[in-house]
């Protein structure tokens, strides 16, 4: 049996940032991760860091490589009717900038720094089970290399994503679950081709949404709206490039660079949130507690925000300041999580072709258009978009 102060389940952005911030506050933790180190350092996910995320990583000494290898971004482009509309979000939100940096790169940095600082991350921890989360000394049982192991802790942080074991360990009836499945899916691809843009592009075309995201100087990420139940086998490379060319086309002759597709998959668009984000001594953070549709690229940022709040609350408890911050953890995080839910949903509905069976579809399409015109032409609407996109500070 090992003992630690905080047992952290999951080495994603939430779990790893939490482990770092706790260590900096003098609180011990052990991270248990189901996958191997190589696997989590290769897993392709999000890649857009909000202003507040960059600041936190920088201030805590976790962002050196990210700052070296990422570019600052100051605007984004919305395309519809073949027209390009730039939203200069930095100018509209007090000069704050965003950064493009792949999630798996950040995960690799956080792992390397944590191990270098003597932190413990158990990779390939199997069959994790949580016990006694209602008690003052919860226990995590797991298997490592076929051997049974136990970790006794004061607190458990459930940072194990949407499909993890933490949330389902909370007794039935405790959590209120909010759920919405959007009628859109995304074909996501990574292509070995330099980007054809310097800023992220979101396009609405009559054939559906298309997004041109950024990764590195040689690799680009693209998304195409598809049916959420579609199969990736229906999307040969030629079809993907045809749809990207068509949906991203502009009236001013912009061209799309094409290259080999390295990876492709289909993502569904889901909104999900549980309240409260805790039970007993178990605290949920990140995707374990909430999922937003990927349109606003908020998932990783929200996960890191939760980790920051949780680390502060736990550190305050160990500093003898009582459990005020722990008691407020869920409300503090949910306030931001709901703001992000609303923004991600609003942005998703603005940018996707509505399914044929949408009630009053023609009317709703006109609302969509009115929204797009407003956000791209009114400085007030642009500023509202900007503060949410860059990461609202409240
Ligand atoms: N036991 C141990 N580890 C687990 C278990 C389990 N039963 N289940 C899942 N995990 C691990 C996963 O392998 C993963 O490494 O927990 C980690 C959870 O990480 P993420 O899914 O990245 O979640 P989070 O840290 O909340 O970050 C949210 O991830 O899904 C993306 O786009 C989303 O960017 C967002 C970010």
XYZ file of C-alpha atoms and ligand atoms in Angstrom:
430
model
C 0.000 0.000 0.000
C 1.300 3.437 -0.975
C 0.094 6.640 0.573
C -0.139 10.045 -0.985
C -2.086 13.209 -0.397
C -3.902 13.440 -3.722
C -4.475 10.457 -5.995
C -4.957 11.711 -9.533
C -6.652 9.439 -12.053
C -5.688 10.323 -15.644
C -2.653 11.984 -17.210
C -4.417 14.324 -19.615
C -4.079 18.106 -19.437
C -6.262 18.268 -16.294
C -4.429 15.584 -14.291
C -0.928 16.663 -15.284
C -1.442 20.382 -14.680
C -3.018 19.537 -11.329
C -0.027 17.392 -10.325
C 2.340 20.261 -11.149
C 0.377 22.947 -9.350
C -0.058 20.769 -6.272
C 3.669 20.028 -6.157
C 4.406 23.740 -6.393
C 2.161 24.245 -3.349
C 3.964 21.482 -1.467
C 1.197 18.895 -1.886
C 2.135 15.334 -2.881
C 0.321 13.411 -5.561
C 0.530 10.255 -7.647
C -0.933 10.151 -11.157
C -2.400 6.870 -12.407
C -2.743 6.648 -16.195
C -4.278 3.723 -18.061
C -2.313 4.217 -21.274
C 1.425 4.094 -21.924
C 3.540 7.233 -21.992
C 4.185 6.792 -25.738
C 0.452 6.540 -26.416
C -0.604 9.719 -24.618
C 2.262 11.656 -26.177
C 1.009 10.757 -29.677
C -2.766 11.019 -29.213
C -4.038 13.750 -31.548
C -6.538 16.080 -29.923
C -7.113 19.825 -29.645
C -4.550 22.527 -30.277
C -5.715 26.026 -29.418
C -4.649 27.609 -26.138
C -6.631 30.466 -24.645
C -4.895 33.519 -23.327
C -5.502 32.451 -19.689
C -4.146 28.941 -20.350
C -0.948 30.356 -21.844
C -0.556 32.719 -18.907
C -1.032 29.962 -16.336
C 1.496 27.679 -18.066
C 3.966 30.531 -18.373
C 3.614 31.714 -14.780
C 4.021 28.184 -13.430
C 7.127 27.457 -15.470
C 5.342 24.857 -17.618
C 5.241 26.738 -20.888
C 8.844 27.169 -21.990
C 8.745 24.693 -24.871
C 5.198 25.725 -25.794
C 6.289 29.367 -26.084
C 9.302 28.389 -28.167
C 7.387 26.183 -30.568
C 4.024 27.889 -30.927
C 2.962 31.051 -32.656
C 0.842 33.796 -31.181
C -2.482 34.345 -32.965
C -4.497 37.527 -33.061
C -7.461 36.892 -35.310
C -9.645 34.316 -36.995
C -11.558 34.173 -40.236
C -15.218 33.375 -40.821
C -16.190 32.506 -44.403
C -19.632 32.419 -45.915
C -21.015 33.195 -49.383
C -17.454 32.987 -50.676
C -16.517 36.071 -48.618
C -13.785 36.246 -45.990
C -14.397 38.119 -42.755
C -11.580 38.540 -40.279
C -12.346 38.963 -36.584
C -9.324 40.660 -34.985
C -9.941 39.143 -31.582
C -6.818 40.484 -29.909
C -7.713 44.056 -30.826
C -11.262 43.440 -29.655
C -10.237 41.981 -26.278
C -7.508 44.135 -24.796
C -4.613 42.754 -26.857
C -4.942 39.208 -25.498
C -3.555 36.564 -27.850
C -4.010 32.834 -28.359
C -1.482 30.143 -29.226
C -1.654 27.094 -31.455
C 0.070 24.125 -29.804
C -1.011 20.511 -30.128
C -2.430 18.946 -26.971
C -0.159 15.902 -27.225
C 2.887 18.192 -27.302
C 1.704 19.894 -24.147
C 1.041 16.513 -22.537
C 4.584 15.416 -23.462
C 6.030 18.598 -21.913
C 4.025 18.187 -18.722
C 5.061 14.528 -18.362
C 8.738 15.292 -18.938
C 8.760 18.180 -16.468
C 6.852 16.210 -13.846
C 9.180 13.206 -14.018
C 12.233 15.504 -14.001
C 10.931 17.087 -10.790
C 10.702 13.633 -9.181
C 6.943 13.328 -9.556
C 5.299 9.931 -9.813
C 3.192 8.972 -12.826
C 2.173 5.341 -13.059
C 1.576 4.490 -16.715
C -0.414 1.448 -17.796
C -2.297 1.401 -14.493
C -5.099 -1.070 -15.160
C -8.483 -1.715 -13.556
C -8.508 1.467 -11.503
C -11.274 1.352 -8.872
C -12.181 4.006 -6.331
C -13.272 3.072 -2.830
C -14.489 5.025 0.176
C -14.906 8.317 -1.647
C -17.338 9.309 1.109
C -14.689 8.709 3.761
C -11.725 10.799 4.856
C -9.239 8.277 3.511
C -10.362 7.105 0.073
C -8.524 4.278 -1.622
C -7.589 3.640 -5.235
C -7.057 0.024 -6.247
C -5.398 -0.794 -9.534
C -3.180 -3.304 -11.285
C 0.299 -2.655 -12.504
C 2.176 -5.218 -14.593
C -0.359 -7.833 -13.483
C 0.185 -7.074 -9.754
C -2.514 -5.604 -7.499
C -1.640 -2.210 -6.002
C -3.328 0.262 -3.648
C -3.025 3.967 -3.159
C -4.475 5.531 -0.014
C -5.119 9.275 -0.266
C -6.761 12.257 1.372
C -8.402 13.314 -1.891
C -8.997 11.791 -5.303
C -8.974 13.935 -8.428
C -10.971 12.322 -11.224
C -9.172 13.655 -14.304
C -9.812 10.582 -16.435
C -11.835 12.090 -19.241
C -15.338 11.386 -20.426
C -14.932 7.589 -20.516
C -13.068 7.322 -17.233
C -13.905 5.437 -14.073
C -14.217 8.381 -11.651
C -17.583 9.834 -12.559
C -19.290 6.401 -12.633
C -17.912 5.767 -9.107
C -20.271 8.391 -7.727
C -23.459 6.789 -6.407
C -26.497 7.016 -8.609
C -28.785 9.947 -7.932
C -26.063 12.283 -6.654
C -25.248 14.004 -9.931
C -27.545 15.982 -12.146
C -26.605 15.187 -15.735
C -27.066 17.669 -18.555
C -26.743 16.256 -22.016
C -27.226 17.337 -25.612
C -26.208 15.638 -28.824
C -25.840 18.002 -31.723
C -26.988 16.688 -35.113
C -23.530 17.270 -36.608
C -20.371 15.220 -36.904
C -16.857 16.169 -37.967
C -14.498 14.328 -40.265
C -11.171 15.412 -38.788
C -7.953 15.012 -40.741
C -4.282 15.734 -40.259
C -2.438 16.356 -43.516
C 1.259 16.692 -44.224
C 0.909 20.023 -45.963
C 1.859 23.531 -44.917
C -1.204 25.570 -43.934
C -2.857 27.670 -46.632
C -3.658 30.332 -44.069
C -1.966 32.104 -41.184
C -5.154 32.196 -39.103
C -7.809 29.601 -38.320
C -10.709 29.556 -40.808
C -14.305 28.568 -40.042
C -16.492 28.290 -43.152
C -20.190 27.731 -43.623
C -21.099 26.471 -47.087
C -24.332 24.994 -48.397
C -22.573 21.591 -48.357
C -21.749 22.047 -44.674
C -19.106 23.377 -42.313
C -15.396 23.272 -43.127
C -12.578 24.298 -40.826
C -8.925 24.923 -41.591
C -7.015 24.711 -38.324
C -3.300 24.988 -37.727
C -0.718 22.707 -36.180
C 2.829 23.273 -37.401
C 4.617 24.717 -40.433
C 4.356 21.333 -42.197
C 1.150 19.813 -40.831
C -2.394 21.168 -41.076
C -5.629 20.085 -39.464
C -8.976 20.213 -41.264
C -12.565 19.439 -40.339
C -15.614 18.764 -42.497
C -19.172 18.529 -41.276
C -20.692 15.104 -41.826
C -23.592 13.123 -40.475
C -22.806 12.136 -36.847
C -23.490 8.493 -37.709
C -21.339 8.516 -40.852
C -18.490 6.037 -41.273
C -14.951 7.187 -42.064
C -14.838 4.480 -44.766
C -17.187 6.751 -46.752
C -14.515 9.433 -46.826
C -11.688 8.502 -49.211
C -8.957 11.141 -49.512
C -10.225 12.437 -52.879
C -13.632 13.149 -51.428
C -12.102 14.957 -48.455
C -10.016 17.243 -50.650
C -12.920 17.898 -53.017
C -15.153 18.909 -50.094
C -12.460 21.068 -48.496
C -11.736 22.859 -51.788
C -15.434 23.448 -52.426
C -16.489 24.495 -48.943
C -13.490 26.742 -48.324
C -13.543 28.396 -51.786
C -13.649 32.198 -51.873
C -14.539 34.731 -54.537
C -11.036 36.172 -54.439
C -9.189 33.137 -55.738
C -7.771 31.765 -52.467
C -6.281 28.309 -53.030
C -5.935 25.310 -50.787
C -2.651 23.417 -50.624
C -3.157 19.637 -50.613
C -0.946 16.847 -49.341
C -0.927 13.324 -47.938
C -3.523 12.653 -45.250
C -1.764 11.224 -42.195
C -4.776 10.564 -40.034
C -8.561 10.772 -40.263
C -11.508 10.034 -38.028
C -15.070 11.065 -37.260
C -15.994 12.919 -34.071
C -19.498 13.378 -32.820
C -20.556 16.663 -31.274
C -21.707 16.270 -27.763
C -22.477 18.614 -24.909
C -22.372 17.079 -21.458
C -22.020 18.362 -17.931
C -22.535 17.024 -14.428
C -23.342 18.999 -11.330
C -21.870 19.081 -8.746
C -18.341 18.277 -9.910
C -17.576 16.461 -6.667
C -18.813 13.875 -4.228
C -17.232 13.321 -0.820
C -13.465 13.366 -1.310
C -13.668 12.827 -5.075
C -13.323 15.937 -7.254
C -13.910 15.746 -11.004
C -11.930 17.946 -13.393
C -11.902 18.364 -17.175
C -13.687 16.027 -19.573
C -14.653 13.759 -16.663
C -17.137 16.471 -15.687
C -17.985 18.222 -18.936
C -17.718 17.950 -22.708
C -18.331 20.737 -25.184
C -18.649 20.488 -28.947
C -15.180 21.054 -30.411
C -16.129 24.129 -32.472
C -14.745 26.687 -30.034
C -11.707 24.525 -29.103
C -12.510 24.895 -25.431
C -12.155 21.385 -23.932
C -8.474 21.491 -23.056
C -8.696 25.062 -21.776
C -11.581 24.253 -19.500
C -9.755 21.171 -18.206
C -6.696 23.260 -17.315
C -8.884 25.899 -15.694
C -10.515 23.247 -13.466
C -7.079 21.962 -12.508
C -6.019 25.469 -11.466
C -9.084 25.956 -9.289
C -8.773 22.513 -7.711
C -5.074 22.922 -6.955
C -5.764 26.232 -5.213
C -8.586 24.741 -3.147
C -6.608 21.660 -2.078
C -3.537 23.733 -1.254
C -5.663 26.041 0.868
C -7.028 23.041 2.801
C -3.504 21.758 3.514
C -2.455 25.263 4.523
C -5.023 25.032 7.319
C -7.397 27.544 5.788
C -10.407 25.243 6.054
C -12.570 23.814 3.317
C -14.145 27.009 1.972
C -12.423 26.823 -1.404
C -13.050 23.085 -1.721
C -16.725 23.654 -0.964
C -16.839 26.310 -3.665
C -14.854 24.286 -6.225
C -17.820 22.976 -8.142
C -19.675 26.299 -8.358
C -16.536 28.160 -9.425
C -15.817 25.683 -12.216
C -19.426 25.315 -13.314
C -19.808 29.042 -13.774
C -17.110 28.969 -16.420
C -18.197 25.589 -17.774
C -21.714 26.896 -18.471
C -20.370 30.038 -20.152
C -18.263 27.789 -22.370
C -21.207 25.435 -22.993
C -23.297 28.343 -24.191
C -20.552 29.763 -26.408
C -19.612 26.401 -27.935
C -23.242 25.594 -28.650
C -23.911 29.064 -30.111
C -20.841 28.821 -32.338
C -21.718 25.287 -33.464
C -25.267 26.211 -34.436
C -24.021 29.286 -36.286
C -21.500 27.388 -38.403
C -23.171 24.122 -39.424
C -25.618 23.305 -42.151
C -28.876 22.404 -40.478
C -30.148 18.858 -41.086
C -33.017 18.476 -43.597
C -35.481 17.555 -40.861
C -34.838 20.687 -38.744
C -38.204 22.241 -37.880
C -38.744 25.525 -39.757
C -35.409 25.017 -41.429
C -35.634 27.916 -43.906
C -36.380 30.326 -41.074
C -33.533 29.018 -38.945
C -31.096 29.298 -41.817
C -31.942 32.978 -42.110
C -31.296 33.385 -38.376
C -27.922 31.739 -38.896
C -27.097 34.177 -41.656
C -28.227 37.149 -39.547
C -25.937 35.945 -36.762
C -22.959 35.551 -39.091
C -23.493 38.996 -40.557
C -23.832 40.542 -37.132
C -20.755 38.943 -35.629
C -18.625 39.858 -38.647
C -19.863 43.432 -39.052
C -20.655 44.831 -35.604
C -17.708 45.737 -33.344
C -19.907 45.044 -30.292
C -20.822 41.564 -31.525
C -17.216 40.984 -32.585
C -16.046 41.946 -29.100
C -18.483 39.513 -27.516
C -17.196 36.734 -29.786
C -13.623 37.766 -29.014
C -13.873 37.623 -25.226
C -15.443 34.180 -25.343
C -13.093 32.811 -27.982
C -9.885 34.157 -26.442
C -11.092 33.041 -23.008
C -13.347 35.252 -20.973
C -11.910 36.560 -17.731
C -14.399 36.696 -14.915
N -7.783 4.766 -15.393
C -6.692 5.551 -15.577
N -6.629 6.497 -16.540
C -7.686 6.662 -17.337
C -8.860 5.878 -17.187
C -8.882 4.905 -16.164
N -9.960 4.142 -15.964
N -9.752 6.298 -18.113
C -9.168 7.256 -18.817
N -7.919 7.496 -18.364
C -6.937 8.474 -18.860
C -6.922 8.612 -20.369
O -6.101 7.636 -20.980
C -6.378 10.018 -20.543
O -4.966 10.043 -20.639
O -7.312 9.755 -18.400
C -6.783 10.739 -19.274
C -7.871 11.778 -19.531
O -7.342 12.786 -20.346
P -8.228 13.639 -21.368
O -9.260 12.788 -22.015
O -7.276 14.383 -22.223
O -9.071 14.637 -20.420
P -8.710 16.025 -19.726
O -7.391 15.997 -19.045
O -9.934 16.373 -18.973
O -8.525 17.042 -20.924
C -9.577 17.465 -21.741
O -9.040 16.279 -23.697
O -10.769 15.172 -24.784
C -9.842 16.174 -24.861
O -10.494 17.800 -26.315
C -10.564 17.416 -24.984
O -8.933 18.972 -24.957
C -9.827 18.330 -24.105
C -9.068 17.552 -23.136
